[in-house]
Coordinates of C-alpha atoms in Angstrom, one line a residue:
M1 CA 39.0 98.2 122.7
K2 CA 38.3 95.0 120.4
Y3 CA 38.5 96.8 116.9
N4 CA 41.6 98.7 116.3
F5 CA 39.8 102.0 114.8
D6 CA 43.6 103.7 114.8
Q7 CA 44.5 102.1 111.5
I8 CA 45.2 104.3 108.7
I9 CA 44.9 102.0 105.7
S10 CA 45.4 103.9 102.3
R11 CA 42.1 105.1 99.8
F12 CA 44.5 105.2 96.5
G13 CA 43.9 103.1 94.2
T14 CA 40.5 102.5 95.0
N15 CA 38.8 104.9 92.5
S16 CA 38.0 106.9 95.8
A17 CA 35.9 110.0 95.5
K18 CA 37.7 111.6 98.0
W19 CA 41.2 110.0 98.4
D20 CA 41.6 109.4 94.3
G21 CA 39.6 112.5 93.2
M22 CA 41.7 115.0 96.0
A23 CA 44.9 113.5 94.8
R24 CA 44.8 114.2 90.6
S25 CA 43.2 117.9 91.6
L26 CA 45.7 118.8 94.4
G27 CA 48.5 116.1 95.0
R28 CA 49.0 112.6 96.7
D29 CA 50.8 114.6 100.5
M30 CA 46.7 116.0 101.2
I31 CA 45.6 114.5 103.8
A32 CA 41.5 114.3 103.0
L33 CA 39.0 115.7 106.2
S34 CA 36.2 116.0 103.8
V35 CA 34.1 114.1 101.8
A36 CA 31.2 112.1 104.7
D37 CA 32.5 108.7 104.6
M38 CA 34.8 107.1 107.3
D39 CA 38.0 106.6 106.2
L40 CA 37.5 102.9 108.8
P41 CA 36.2 99.8 107.4
A42 CA 33.3 98.3 107.8
P43 CA 32.2 96.2 110.7
P44 CA 34.6 92.8 110.5
V45 CA 30.8 90.8 109.4
V46 CA 30.0 92.7 106.4
V47 CA 33.9 92.5 105.6
E48 CA 33.8 88.8 105.2
R49 CA 29.9 88.7 104.3
V50 CA 31.1 90.0 100.8
T51 CA 33.9 88.1 100.4
E52 CA 32.6 85.4 100.4
M53 CA 30.2 87.0 98.2
A54 CA 32.2 88.0 95.9
E55 CA 34.0 84.3 95.6
H56 CA 30.5 83.3 95.2
G57 CA 31.6 84.5 92.0
I58 CA 28.1 84.3 90.1
Y59 CA 27.2 88.2 90.1
G60 CA 23.7 88.9 88.3
Y61 CA 20.6 90.6 89.3
T62 CA 19.6 90.8 93.1
D63 CA 16.0 91.6 94.6
P64 CA 15.3 92.4 98.8
F65 CA 14.1 89.7 99.6
P66 CA 11.9 89.5 103.4
P67 CA 15.3 88.9 105.2
Y68 CA 16.2 92.3 103.7
F69 CA 13.0 93.9 105.1
D70 CA 13.2 92.2 108.3
A71 CA 16.4 93.7 108.5
V72 CA 14.9 97.1 108.1
Q73 CA 12.5 96.7 110.0
G74 CA 14.1 95.0 112.9
W75 CA 17.0 98.3 112.8
L76 CA 14.6 101.2 113.1
S77 CA 12.6 99.8 115.8
K78 CA 15.7 99.3 117.3
A79 CA 17.3 102.5 116.9
Y80 CA 13.9 104.6 117.0
D81 CA 11.5 103.2 118.9
W82 CA 9.9 102.9 115.5
Q83 CA 7.7 100.5 114.2
V84 CA 7.6 100.4 110.5
P85 CA 4.6 97.3 108.3
Q86 CA 7.2 96.1 105.9
E87 CA 5.5 97.6 103.3
W88 CA 6.3 101.5 103.8
I89 CA 9.2 100.0 102.7
V90 CA 10.9 101.4 99.8
F91 CA 14.5 100.1 98.1
C92 CA 16.2 102.9 95.9
P93 CA 20.2 102.7 95.5
R94 CA 20.7 106.2 96.6
I95 CA 19.2 108.4 99.3
V96 CA 20.0 111.8 96.4
Q97 CA 18.0 110.0 93.7
A98 CA 15.2 108.8 96.1
V99 CA 15.2 112.3 96.4
S100 CA 15.2 113.2 92.8
V101 CA 12.3 110.8 91.7
I102 CA 10.6 112.5 94.8
I103 CA 10.8 116.1 93.6
Q104 CA 9.8 114.8 90.1
K105 CA 6.7 112.8 90.9
L106 CA 5.6 114.7 94.2
T107 CA 5.7 118.3 92.1
E108 CA 5.1 119.8 89.5
K109 CA 7.7 122.3 87.5
G110 CA 8.0 125.8 89.8
D111 CA 6.9 124.9 92.1
R112 CA 8.9 125.7 96.2
I113 CA 11.2 124.0 97.6
L114 CA 12.5 125.0 101.3
V115 CA 15.2 123.8 102.9
H116 CA 17.5 125.1 105.8
T117 CA 20.8 126.6 105.2
P118 CA 23.6 126.0 105.5
A119 CA 23.0 122.8 103.6
Y120 CA 24.0 119.6 101.9
Q121 CA 23.8 120.5 98.4
P122 CA 23.6 117.6 96.4
V123 CA 20.2 117.4 98.5
A124 CA 19.7 121.7 97.5
K125 CA 20.9 121.1 94.2
A126 CA 18.2 117.7 93.4
V127 CA 15.7 120.8 93.4
S128 CA 17.0 123.7 91.0
L129 CA 18.5 120.3 88.6
N130 CA 14.2 119.7 88.3
D131 CA 12.8 122.6 88.0
R132 CA 12.6 123.3 91.0
Q133 CA 12.5 126.7 93.3
L134 CA 15.1 126.8 95.6
V135 CA 13.7 128.4 99.2
E136 CA 16.6 128.7 101.4
S137 CA 15.5 129.9 105.1
P138 CA 18.1 130.2 107.0
L139 CA 19.0 128.5 109.6
Q140 CA 20.2 131.5 112.8
L141 CA 23.1 131.4 115.0
V142 CA 22.2 131.2 118.3
S143 CA 24.9 131.8 121.6
G144 CA 27.1 128.9 119.4
R145 CA 23.5 127.0 118.0
Y146 CA 22.0 126.9 115.2
E147 CA 18.2 127.4 115.6
I148 CA 15.2 127.3 113.4
D149 CA 14.0 131.2 112.5
F150 CA 10.5 129.9 112.0
E151 CA 9.0 133.5 110.8
D152 CA 10.8 133.7 108.6
M153 CA 9.9 129.4 107.7
E154 CA 6.3 130.6 107.9
R155 CA 6.8 133.4 106.3
Q156 CA 7.7 131.9 102.7
M157 CA 6.3 129.2 103.4
S158 CA 2.4 131.2 103.3
E159 CA 3.9 132.4 99.7
G160 CA 3.7 128.7 99.2
V161 CA 6.0 125.6 99.6
K162 CA 5.1 122.1 98.4
M163 CA 7.8 120.4 100.3
V164 CA 10.0 120.9 103.0
M165 CA 13.5 118.4 102.9
L166 CA 14.3 118.3 106.4
V167 CA 17.3 116.9 107.1
S168 CA 17.6 115.1 110.2
P169 CA 20.6 115.8 112.2
H170 CA 21.5 118.9 110.0
N171 CA 24.7 117.9 107.6
P172 CA 26.6 120.1 107.8
T173 CA 25.5 122.0 111.5
G174 CA 25.2 118.8 113.8
R175 CA 22.0 120.3 115.2
V176 CA 19.6 117.4 116.0
W177 CA 16.2 119.2 116.1
T178 CA 14.3 118.7 119.2
I179 CA 10.6 117.1 119.3
D180 CA 9.5 121.2 120.1
E181 CA 10.9 121.6 116.6
L182 CA 9.6 118.5 114.6
K183 CA 6.3 119.6 116.2
R184 CA 7.0 123.0 115.0
I185 CA 7.7 121.9 111.2
S186 CA 5.0 119.8 111.4
E187 CA 2.1 122.1 112.4
L188 CA 3.3 124.2 109.5
C189 CA 3.7 121.9 107.2
I190 CA -0.1 120.2 108.1
K191 CA -1.3 124.5 108.0
Y192 CA 0.6 125.0 104.5
D193 CA -0.2 121.9 103.0
A194 CA 3.7 120.7 102.3
L195 CA 5.5 117.6 102.6
I196 CA 7.8 116.7 104.6
V197 CA 10.8 114.5 102.8
S198 CA 13.6 114.2 105.9
D199 CA 17.3 112.8 105.5
D200 CA 18.3 111.5 108.3
I201 CA 21.2 108.8 106.6
H202 CA 23.5 110.4 110.1
A203 CA 20.3 109.5 112.8
D204 CA 23.0 106.7 113.7
F205 CA 25.2 108.9 115.6
I206 CA 23.6 111.3 118.3
H207 CA 26.3 112.6 120.9
A208 CA 25.1 112.6 125.1
G209 CA 22.2 114.1 125.1
H210 CA 20.4 115.0 122.0
E211 CA 17.6 112.1 120.8
H212 CA 16.8 111.7 117.1
T213 CA 13.7 111.5 116.7
V214 CA 12.5 110.3 113.2
I215 CA 9.5 113.3 112.2
A216 CA 7.1 110.8 110.9
K217 CA 6.9 109.3 114.3
L218 CA 5.2 112.9 116.3
S219 CA 1.2 111.5 115.1
D220 CA -0.8 109.8 112.1
E221 CA -1.2 113.1 110.5
V222 CA 2.1 114.0 110.7
A223 CA 3.2 110.0 108.7
D224 CA 0.8 111.1 106.3
R225 CA 2.4 113.2 104.5
S226 CA 5.9 112.2 105.2
I227 CA 8.7 110.3 103.4
I228 CA 11.6 109.2 105.9
C229 CA 14.9 108.2 104.6
T230 CA 17.4 105.8 105.8
S231 CA 20.5 103.7 104.7
P232 CA 23.1 102.1 106.7
G233 CA 25.4 103.9 104.2
K234 CA 26.7 106.2 106.9
T235 CA 26.8 104.3 110.1
F236 CA 29.2 101.8 108.7
N237 CA 30.7 103.0 105.4
L238 CA 28.6 100.9 102.9
A239 CA 28.3 104.3 100.5
S240 CA 29.3 102.9 97.1
L241 CA 27.3 99.6 97.4
E242 CA 24.1 101.9 97.1
I243 CA 21.9 100.8 99.3
A244 CA 19.0 103.2 100.2
N245 CA 15.7 102.4 102.5
I246 CA 13.1 105.2 102.1
I247 CA 10.0 104.5 104.2
I248 CA 6.9 105.9 102.6
P249 CA 3.3 105.2 105.0
N250 CA 0.7 106.5 102.1
M251 CA 0.1 104.5 100.7
Q252 CA -0.6 106.5 97.4
L253 CA 2.8 108.1 97.5
R254 CA 4.4 105.8 98.4
E255 CA 3.1 103.6 94.7
I256 CA 3.8 107.2 92.8
F257 CA 7.2 106.5 94.4
K258 CA 7.7 103.2 92.9
E259 CA 6.3 104.6 89.8
G260 CA 8.9 107.4 89.4
L261 CA 11.7 104.5 90.2
Q262 CA 10.2 102.4 87.5
Q263 CA 10.1 105.1 85.1
A264 CA 13.9 106.5 86.1
G265 CA 14.8 102.3 85.0
I266 CA 15.6 101.8 89.7
H267 CA 15.3 98.5 90.2
N268 CA 17.6 95.6 91.2
P269 CA 20.2 96.0 94.3
T270 CA 23.3 95.6 93.5
F271 CA 25.3 91.8 94.1
F272 CA 27.2 93.3 97.3
S273 CA 24.1 95.8 98.9
V274 CA 21.2 92.9 100.7
P275 CA 23.8 90.8 101.9
A276 CA 25.7 93.8 103.4
L277 CA 23.0 95.8 105.0
E278 CA 21.7 92.7 107.1
V279 CA 24.8 91.5 108.4
A280 CA 25.4 95.2 109.4
Y281 CA 22.0 95.5 110.7
T282 CA 21.4 92.4 112.1
A283 CA 25.6 91.6 113.7
S284 CA 26.6 94.0 114.4
D285 CA 25.8 96.5 117.1
E286 CA 29.2 95.7 119.2
W287 CA 31.3 97.5 116.7
L288 CA 28.8 100.6 115.8
D289 CA 29.3 100.9 120.1
E290 CA 32.9 100.7 119.6
L291 CA 33.5 103.4 116.3
R292 CA 30.5 105.5 118.3
A293 CA 33.4 106.0 121.2
Y294 CA 36.0 106.3 119.4
I295 CA 34.7 108.9 117.0
S296 CA 33.1 110.8 120.2
D297 CA 36.8 110.9 121.7
N298 CA 37.7 112.4 118.0
I299 CA 35.5 115.2 118.4
A300 CA 36.6 116.1 121.6
Y301 CA 40.6 115.4 120.7
T302 CA 40.0 117.9 117.9
M303 CA 37.6 120.9 119.9
D304 CA 40.9 120.8 122.4
F305 CA 42.8 120.9 119.7
I306 CA 41.3 123.6 118.5
K307 CA 40.6 125.9 121.3
A308 CA 44.1 124.9 122.7
Q309 CA 46.4 125.5 119.6
M310 CA 43.8 127.3 117.1
P311 CA 41.1 129.8 120.2
E312 CA 39.8 131.9 117.5
L313 CA 38.4 129.9 115.4
K314 CA 34.8 128.1 117.1
V315 CA 34.0 124.8 117.1
I316 CA 29.9 124.3 116.7
Q317 CA 29.5 121.9 119.4
P318 CA 27.8 118.9 117.6
E319 CA 25.2 117.1 119.0
G320 CA 25.3 114.3 116.3
T321 CA 26.8 113.2 113.3
Y322 CA 30.6 112.6 112.6
L323 CA 30.5 116.2 110.5
L324 CA 32.2 119.6 112.9
W325 CA 31.5 123.0 111.4
V326 CA 34.1 125.4 111.7
D327 CA 34.1 129.1 112.3
C328 CA 37.3 130.7 110.9
T329 CA 35.6 133.7 110.5
A330 CA 38.8 135.6 112.5
C331 CA 41.0 134.3 110.4
S332 CA 39.4 135.4 106.9
S333 CA 35.9 136.2 106.1
D334 CA 37.2 135.3 102.5
E335 CA 37.2 131.2 101.3
S336 CA 40.5 132.2 99.5
G337 CA 42.0 132.7 102.4
L338 CA 40.8 129.5 103.7
I339 CA 42.3 127.8 100.9
E340 CA 45.3 129.3 101.5
W341 CA 45.7 128.1 104.6
I342 CA 44.5 125.3 104.7
Q343 CA 44.9 123.9 101.6
E344 CA 47.9 125.4 100.2
K345 CA 50.3 125.7 102.7
S346 CA 48.7 122.8 105.4
R347 CA 48.0 119.9 102.0
V348 CA 44.4 119.2 103.9
S349 CA 40.9 118.8 102.0
V350 CA 38.2 119.5 103.8
S351 CA 34.9 120.7 103.2
Y352 CA 34.5 124.6 102.7
G353 CA 31.8 126.5 103.7
T354 CA 30.5 127.8 100.1
S355 CA 29.8 124.4 99.5
F356 CA 27.1 124.8 102.1
G357 CA 25.1 127.8 99.5
V358 CA 26.4 131.3 100.7
Y359 CA 25.6 131.1 104.8
G360 CA 28.6 128.9 104.2
E361 CA 30.9 131.6 103.8
G362 CA 34.1 131.4 106.6
F363 CA 33.2 128.4 107.7
I364 CA 34.8 124.7 106.8
R365 CA 33.9 121.0 107.2
L366 CA 35.5 118.7 109.2
N367 CA 34.8 115.1 108.9
V368 CA 36.8 113.4 111.5
A369 CA 35.6 109.9 110.7
A370 CA 39.2 108.8 110.8
P371 CA 42.1 106.8 112.6
R372 CA 43.0 109.5 115.5
P373 CA 46.9 109.8 114.0
L374 CA 45.9 110.2 110.7
L375 CA 43.5 113.2 112.4
Q376 CA 46.1 114.8 114.7
V377 CA 48.9 114.8 112.1
A378 CA 46.1 117.2 109.8
L379 CA 45.4 119.0 112.2
Q380 CA 48.7 119.6 113.4
R381 CA 49.5 121.0 110.1
M382 CA 46.5 123.8 110.3
A383 CA 48.9 124.8 113.2
D384 CA 51.8 124.7 111.9
H385 CA 50.2 127.4 109.1
Y386 CA 47.7 128.9 111.3
P387 CA 47.3 132.6 110.1
L388 CA 47.5 134.1 113.3
Y389 CA 49.8 131.3 114.7
Q390 CA 51.7 133.7 117.0
K391 CA 55.7 131.8 118.3

């Protein structure tokens, strides 16, 4: 490989939410496999561009000019075969901010908003924090694969749902929705006149045998009620630079969203975000190909290790993302038991299932976008203290 993803780079002392936050509450001897950013450096060309910008020394206000829109359009075309007019693209720092603005401007207090659970909680919390009613439609675990319960979804929508919050691919389960599933979701949204807001932030990590489809591509009718949220943040590990691309085909919805951004005081990008996006989207293909291969190998290594060393655990086969959703109920259906084993004894930090809602009880989410030597140590710690381990 041209790029050395095995190198372990300490993130302590960088104000890392994942590492410094963990160290402050649990100690620096912990290993973090939790927060969904990568412990792998951004592409060298991005680092070089950010360094070049830093050396300029004047960090004034910036705006997204034509090269930004060209880069986003090029990426959407190359990555998803989706041809997007420039006017559809709206800059917003973060997808969660965009979701809150969308909820505030395009629904009313008390409106019902549906999410499939277990769910990425910042999106789900945005519903309740904005005084809307969170409607949970639980995914069904069928033969080791999560599926949408369309009967339940339609029952919920028939009782009045104004918006469906789609996470595509799904976090934490790793599902990549098929075209047939997306068509059924779209049909329900058309039938019951619901807006579709799709968080596609993990869409650049799709595993062999699966394909990501942007739901707005299905038809003009679907596009007209869809808002697609994308970002280079996960793909190139740029989360803290804060740049997201909100794609809104419907002009009326787009203008309402733009007004909401202005009301919230959201306008200029940060000094480094646009240059980083432009280089990431236009000059990092080789790096991304190697990264995807490395993460695929990390996933395979982790699944093989767990099968050999902790066989009672059931890893849900991921179809997308760099996250693994693991059924630990054979060890403990009570999360306190998992915390004692993984956090207190093994000194590994993971995301526990209840942080994704009540349907996550007994599960953990592992972030395997890390140097393999670090991942190996963390997994071995878990195996050494495995509650069902027999020497």
